C-alpha positions as a printed NumPy array, in Angstrom:
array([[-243.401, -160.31 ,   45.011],
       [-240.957, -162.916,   46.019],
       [-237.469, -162.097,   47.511],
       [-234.658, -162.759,   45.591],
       [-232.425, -165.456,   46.819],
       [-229.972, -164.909,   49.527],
       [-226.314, -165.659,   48.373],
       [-224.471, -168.039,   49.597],
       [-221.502, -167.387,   51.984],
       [-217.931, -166.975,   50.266],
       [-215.287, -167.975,   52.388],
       [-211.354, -167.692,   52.023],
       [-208.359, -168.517,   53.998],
       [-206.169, -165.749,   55.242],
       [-202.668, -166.632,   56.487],
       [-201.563, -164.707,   59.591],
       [-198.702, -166.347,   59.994],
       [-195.941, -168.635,   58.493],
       [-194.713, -168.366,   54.387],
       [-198.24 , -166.69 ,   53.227],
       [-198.739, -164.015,   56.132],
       [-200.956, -161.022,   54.822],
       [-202.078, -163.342,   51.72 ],
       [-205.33 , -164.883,   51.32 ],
       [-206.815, -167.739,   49.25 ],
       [-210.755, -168.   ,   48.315],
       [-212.116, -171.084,   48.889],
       [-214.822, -172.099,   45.653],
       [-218.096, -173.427,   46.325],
       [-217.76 , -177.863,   45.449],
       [-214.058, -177.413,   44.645],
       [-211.587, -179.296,   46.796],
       [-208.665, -177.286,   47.56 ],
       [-205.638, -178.981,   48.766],
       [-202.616, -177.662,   51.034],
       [-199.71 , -179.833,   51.309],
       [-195.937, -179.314,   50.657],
       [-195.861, -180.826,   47.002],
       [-195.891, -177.744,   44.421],
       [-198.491, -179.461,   42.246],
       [-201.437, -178.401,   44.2  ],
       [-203.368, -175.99 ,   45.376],
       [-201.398, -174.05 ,   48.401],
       [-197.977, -175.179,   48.678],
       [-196.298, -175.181,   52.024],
       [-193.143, -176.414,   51.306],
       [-191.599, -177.07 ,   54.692],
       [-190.671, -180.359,   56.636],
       [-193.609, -180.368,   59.177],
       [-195.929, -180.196,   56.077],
       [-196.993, -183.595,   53.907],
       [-197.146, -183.797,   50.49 ],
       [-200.649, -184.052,   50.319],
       [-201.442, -182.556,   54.045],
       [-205.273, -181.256,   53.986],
       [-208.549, -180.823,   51.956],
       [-210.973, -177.898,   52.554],
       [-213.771, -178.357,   50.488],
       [-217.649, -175.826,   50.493],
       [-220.29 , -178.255,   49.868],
       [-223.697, -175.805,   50.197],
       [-223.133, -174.122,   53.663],
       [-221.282, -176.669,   54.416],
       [-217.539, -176.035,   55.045],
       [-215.295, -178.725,   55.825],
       [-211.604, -179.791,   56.774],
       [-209.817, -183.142,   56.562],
       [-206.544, -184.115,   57.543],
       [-205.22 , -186.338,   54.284],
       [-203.132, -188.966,   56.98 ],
       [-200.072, -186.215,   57.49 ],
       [-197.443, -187.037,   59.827],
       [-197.741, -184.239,   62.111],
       [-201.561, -183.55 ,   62.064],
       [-203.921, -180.66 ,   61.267],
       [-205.461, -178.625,   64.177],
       [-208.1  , -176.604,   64.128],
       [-208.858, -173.975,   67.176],
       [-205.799, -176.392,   69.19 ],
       [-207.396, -179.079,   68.819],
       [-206.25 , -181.928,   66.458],
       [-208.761, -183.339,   63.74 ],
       [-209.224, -185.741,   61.27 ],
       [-212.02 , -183.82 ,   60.176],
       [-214.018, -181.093,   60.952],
       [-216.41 , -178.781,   60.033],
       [-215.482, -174.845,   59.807],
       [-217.034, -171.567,   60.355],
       [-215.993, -167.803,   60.704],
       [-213.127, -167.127,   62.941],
       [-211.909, -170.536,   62.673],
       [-207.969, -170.924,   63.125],
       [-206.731, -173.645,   61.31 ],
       [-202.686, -174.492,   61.992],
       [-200.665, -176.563,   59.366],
       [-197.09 , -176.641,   60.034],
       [-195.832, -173.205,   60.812],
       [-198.936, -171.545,   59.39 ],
       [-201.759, -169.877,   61.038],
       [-204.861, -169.684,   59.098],
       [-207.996, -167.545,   59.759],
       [-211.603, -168.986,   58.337],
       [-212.697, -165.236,   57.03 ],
       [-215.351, -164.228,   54.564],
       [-214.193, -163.167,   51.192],
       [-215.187, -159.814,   49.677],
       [-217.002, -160.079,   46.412],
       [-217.435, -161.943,   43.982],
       [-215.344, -165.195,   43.667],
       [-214.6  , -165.717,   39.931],
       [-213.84 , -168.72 ,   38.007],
       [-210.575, -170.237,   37.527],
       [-208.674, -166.652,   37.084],
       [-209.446, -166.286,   40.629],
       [-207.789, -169.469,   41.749],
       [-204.779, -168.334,   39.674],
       [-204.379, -164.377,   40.039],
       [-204.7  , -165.989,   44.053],
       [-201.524, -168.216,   43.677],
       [-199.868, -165.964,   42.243],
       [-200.06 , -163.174,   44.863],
       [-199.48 , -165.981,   47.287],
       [-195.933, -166.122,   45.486],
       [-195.6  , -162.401,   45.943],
       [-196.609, -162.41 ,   49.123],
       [-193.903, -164.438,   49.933],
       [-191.813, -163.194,   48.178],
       [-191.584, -159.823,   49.508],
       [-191.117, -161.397,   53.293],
       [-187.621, -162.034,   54.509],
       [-185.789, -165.626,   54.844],
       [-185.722, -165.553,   58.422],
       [-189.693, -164.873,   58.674],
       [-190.466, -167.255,   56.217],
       [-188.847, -169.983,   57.907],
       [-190.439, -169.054,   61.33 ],
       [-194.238, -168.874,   62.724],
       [-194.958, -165.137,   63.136],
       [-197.666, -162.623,   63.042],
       [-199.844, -160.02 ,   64.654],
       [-201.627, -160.403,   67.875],
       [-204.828, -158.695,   66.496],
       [-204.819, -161.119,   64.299],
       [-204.404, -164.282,   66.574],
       [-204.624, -163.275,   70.279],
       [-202.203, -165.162,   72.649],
       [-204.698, -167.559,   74.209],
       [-205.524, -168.782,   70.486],
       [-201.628, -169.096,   69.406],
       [-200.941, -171.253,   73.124],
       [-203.965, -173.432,   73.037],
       [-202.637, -174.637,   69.265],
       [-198.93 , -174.847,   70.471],
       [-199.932, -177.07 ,   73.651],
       [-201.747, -179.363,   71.037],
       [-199.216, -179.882,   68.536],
       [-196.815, -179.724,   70.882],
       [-194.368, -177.273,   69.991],
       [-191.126, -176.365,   71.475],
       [-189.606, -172.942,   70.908],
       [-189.455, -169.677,   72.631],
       [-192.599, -167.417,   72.003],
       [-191.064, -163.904,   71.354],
       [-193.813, -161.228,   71.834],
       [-193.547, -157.302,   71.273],
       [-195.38 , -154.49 ,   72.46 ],
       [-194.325, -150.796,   71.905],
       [-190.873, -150.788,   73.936],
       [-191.968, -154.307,   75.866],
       [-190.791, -157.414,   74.804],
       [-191.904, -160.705,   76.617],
       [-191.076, -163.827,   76.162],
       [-192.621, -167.731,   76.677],
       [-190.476, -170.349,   76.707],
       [-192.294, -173.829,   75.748],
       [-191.251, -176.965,   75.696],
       [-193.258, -179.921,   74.155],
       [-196.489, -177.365,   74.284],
       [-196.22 , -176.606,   77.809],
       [-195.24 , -173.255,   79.243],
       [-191.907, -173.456,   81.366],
       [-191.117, -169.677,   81.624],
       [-191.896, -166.173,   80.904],
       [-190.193, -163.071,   81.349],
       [-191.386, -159.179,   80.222],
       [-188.037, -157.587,   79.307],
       [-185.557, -159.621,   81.227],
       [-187.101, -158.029,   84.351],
       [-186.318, -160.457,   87.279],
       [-187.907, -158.487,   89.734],
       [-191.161, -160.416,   88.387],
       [-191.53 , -164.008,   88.956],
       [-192.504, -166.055,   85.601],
       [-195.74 , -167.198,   86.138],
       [-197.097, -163.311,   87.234],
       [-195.209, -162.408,   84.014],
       [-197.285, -165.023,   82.129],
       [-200.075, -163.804,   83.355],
       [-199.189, -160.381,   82.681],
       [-198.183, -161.331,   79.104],
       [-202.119, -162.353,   78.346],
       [-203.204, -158.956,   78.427],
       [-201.34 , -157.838,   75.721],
       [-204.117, -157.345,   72.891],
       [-201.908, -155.585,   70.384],
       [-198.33 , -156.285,   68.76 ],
       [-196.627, -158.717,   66.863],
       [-194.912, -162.156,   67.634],
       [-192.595, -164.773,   66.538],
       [-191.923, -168.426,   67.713],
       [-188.162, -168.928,   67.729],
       [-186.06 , -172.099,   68.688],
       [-185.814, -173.794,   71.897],
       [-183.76 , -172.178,   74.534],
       [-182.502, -175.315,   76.701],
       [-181.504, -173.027,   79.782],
       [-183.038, -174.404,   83.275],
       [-184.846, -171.865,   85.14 ],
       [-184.897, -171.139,   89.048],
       [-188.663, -170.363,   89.233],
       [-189.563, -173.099,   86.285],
       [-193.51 , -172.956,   85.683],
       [-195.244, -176.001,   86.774],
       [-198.636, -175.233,   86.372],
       [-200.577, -177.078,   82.948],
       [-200.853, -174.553,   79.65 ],
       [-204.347, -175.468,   79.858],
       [-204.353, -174.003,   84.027],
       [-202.491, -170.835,   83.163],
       [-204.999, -169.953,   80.202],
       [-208.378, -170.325,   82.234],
       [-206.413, -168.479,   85.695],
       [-204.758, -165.877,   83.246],
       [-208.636, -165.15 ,   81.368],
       [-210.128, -165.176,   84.693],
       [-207.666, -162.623,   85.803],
       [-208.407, -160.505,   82.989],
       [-212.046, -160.47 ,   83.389],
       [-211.463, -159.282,   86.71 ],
       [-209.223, -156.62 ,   86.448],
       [-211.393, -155.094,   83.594],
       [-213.604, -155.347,   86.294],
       [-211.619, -152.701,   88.558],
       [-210.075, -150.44 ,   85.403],
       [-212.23 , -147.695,   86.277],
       [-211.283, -147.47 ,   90.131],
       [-206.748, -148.409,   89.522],
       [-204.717, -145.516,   88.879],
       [-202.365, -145.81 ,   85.777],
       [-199.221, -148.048,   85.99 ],
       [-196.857, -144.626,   86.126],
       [-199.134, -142.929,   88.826],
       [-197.211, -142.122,   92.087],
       [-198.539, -143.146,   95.589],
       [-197.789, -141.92 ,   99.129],
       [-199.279, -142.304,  102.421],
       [-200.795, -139.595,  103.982],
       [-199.704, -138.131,  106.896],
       [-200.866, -138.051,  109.612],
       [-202.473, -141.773,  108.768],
       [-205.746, -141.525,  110.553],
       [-206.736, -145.205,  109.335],
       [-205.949, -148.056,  111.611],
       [-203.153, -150.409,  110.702],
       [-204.256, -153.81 ,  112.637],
       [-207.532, -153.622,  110.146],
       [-204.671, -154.866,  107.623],
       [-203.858, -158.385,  106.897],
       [-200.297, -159.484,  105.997],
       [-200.575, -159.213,  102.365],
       [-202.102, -155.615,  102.291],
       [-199.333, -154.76 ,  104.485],
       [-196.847, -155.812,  102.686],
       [-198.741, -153.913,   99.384],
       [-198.689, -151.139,  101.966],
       [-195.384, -151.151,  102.353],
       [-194.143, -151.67 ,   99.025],
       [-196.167, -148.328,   98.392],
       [-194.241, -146.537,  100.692],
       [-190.727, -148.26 ,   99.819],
       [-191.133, -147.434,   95.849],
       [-193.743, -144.829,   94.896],
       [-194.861, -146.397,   92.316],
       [-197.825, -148.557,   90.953],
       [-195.648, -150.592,   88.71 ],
       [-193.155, -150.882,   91.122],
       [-195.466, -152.256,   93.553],
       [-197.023, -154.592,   91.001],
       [-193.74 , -156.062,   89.72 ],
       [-192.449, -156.509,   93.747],
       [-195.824, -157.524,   95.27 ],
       [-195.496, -161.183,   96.465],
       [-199.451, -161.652,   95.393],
       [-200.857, -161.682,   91.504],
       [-201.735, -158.443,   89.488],
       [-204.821, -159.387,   90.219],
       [-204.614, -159.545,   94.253],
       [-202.144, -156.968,   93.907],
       [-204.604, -154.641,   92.051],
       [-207.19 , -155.613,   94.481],
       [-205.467, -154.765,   97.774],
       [-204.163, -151.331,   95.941],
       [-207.674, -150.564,   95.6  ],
       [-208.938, -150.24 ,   98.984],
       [-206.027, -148.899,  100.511],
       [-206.626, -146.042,   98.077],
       [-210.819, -145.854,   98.958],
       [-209.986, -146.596,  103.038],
       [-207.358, -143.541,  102.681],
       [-204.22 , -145.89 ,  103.803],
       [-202.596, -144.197,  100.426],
       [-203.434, -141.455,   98.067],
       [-201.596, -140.96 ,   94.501],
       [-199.857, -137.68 ,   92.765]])
């Protein structure tokens, strides 16, 4: 008996950020669909960084593809800029202030009801958002992870102030032209911007918006390229999930024993100076946000001063 025939993949776009955020529009097999900023087509993004007749997405067998229509201020797709391209899964595609996820559709797609019962709760969707959301790019980091959202800002080149929240944190990225200039975590001067950055790329959860410039010159101005701080910062972050299982928590409180049987000259500078910044504050966090070194180095030094028995924590 002969299998039946394996159905072909149904794919839709789902906005996770700009005028559409939390909408979705299903994409139908050998049917162009059009985005642009006139209201005669198919998803209308009427805003000035959007053409008239911006991008095509079209399904052609398992074939889907993307093509910039000659817009003014491009299409990108994963940060990088294309005239066309060909899409899959997990694909982030940005058009003006909108963030759009590749995603598979659930169910059936139907015929041209679909298309219409979709614009319509486009509409809604947007709606129901306020005016000041609309007319910035925001989201959810679950949905679009930091690294994603910088890579497409440093190829369109976007200026603007990255506001990102987290629980009680917020940090923010100031760009300008697509590169990273600055980055605090709440106004906290104790750490310098580019730890901060780094810091900031860890953050898996919580929500973010890009607001304008801020044209303020900054003491410890970032120098390093967007593309530089991205493969450090993921290196970083590979590492220290590397050593979760042996770092105390961020709140945990560390003293040095007494008497303190191991020998200081074993120490270089820098573990002194993490030794000493133990001692000083009490605190992992503290020591983190004062230490001269990276999280990373930081985290590392904090380590075997713990296993060698320089410190101890509760």
């Amino acid at each position: 008996m002969e299998a039946p025939p394996s159905k072909a993949r149904q794919y839709a776009l789902r906005f996770i950020s700009g005028k559409y955020q939390g909408g979705e529009f299903p994409i139908v097999p050998e049917r162009e669909l059009v985005i642009g900023r006139s209201n005669d087509i198919d998803v209308a993004l009427i805003e000035d960084m959007v053409s008239r007749r911006h991008a095509r997405v079209l399904l052609q067998g398992e074939s889907l593809i993307i093509e910039d229509l000659g817009s003014t201020n491009g299409t990108f797709v994963n940060g990088e800029k294309v005239r066309r391209a060909r899409l899959k899964e997990g694909d982030k595609i940005l058009i003006g202030t909108s963030i759009i996820r590749v995603a598979l559709a659930d169910g059936e797609l139907g015929p041209n009801s679909t298309e219409s019962e979709a614009k319509i709760k486009l509409q809604e969707t947007a709606a129901g958002r306020r005016t000041s959301q609309v007319r910035t790019m925001s989201g959810n980091l679950s949905e679009v992870g930091l690294v994603d959202l910088l890579q497409l800002f440093t190829t369109s080149k976007k200026s603007g102030v990255l506001v990102v929240r987290r629980d009680e944190d917020i940090g923010r990225i100031h760009l300008r032209r697509g590169q990273i200039v600055h980055a605090s975590i709440n106004e906290n001067s104790d750490v310098p911007a580019l730890k901060a950055m780094y810091r900031l790329l860890t953050w898996e959860h919580g929500t973010f918006e890009l607001e304008p410039p801020d044209e303020r010159e900054f003491v410890d101005e970032i120098t390093l390229s967007t593309e530089a701080i991205l493969m450090e910062g993921m290196r970083q972050i590979d590492e220290l999930r590397r050593l979760e299982t042996s770092v105390p928590a961020s709140s945990a409180h560390l003293s040095i024993p007494s008497p303190l049987a191991a020998a200081l000259r074993e120490l270089s500078p820098n573990e002194l100076d993490v030794l000493q910044l133990a001692f000083n504050h009490g605190h992992v966090e503290a020591v983190l946000n004062r230490s001269k070194v990276s999280d990373l180095e930081t985290t590392e030094i904090l380590v075997k001063l713990l296993q060698r028995g320089y410190l101890r924590t509760g």
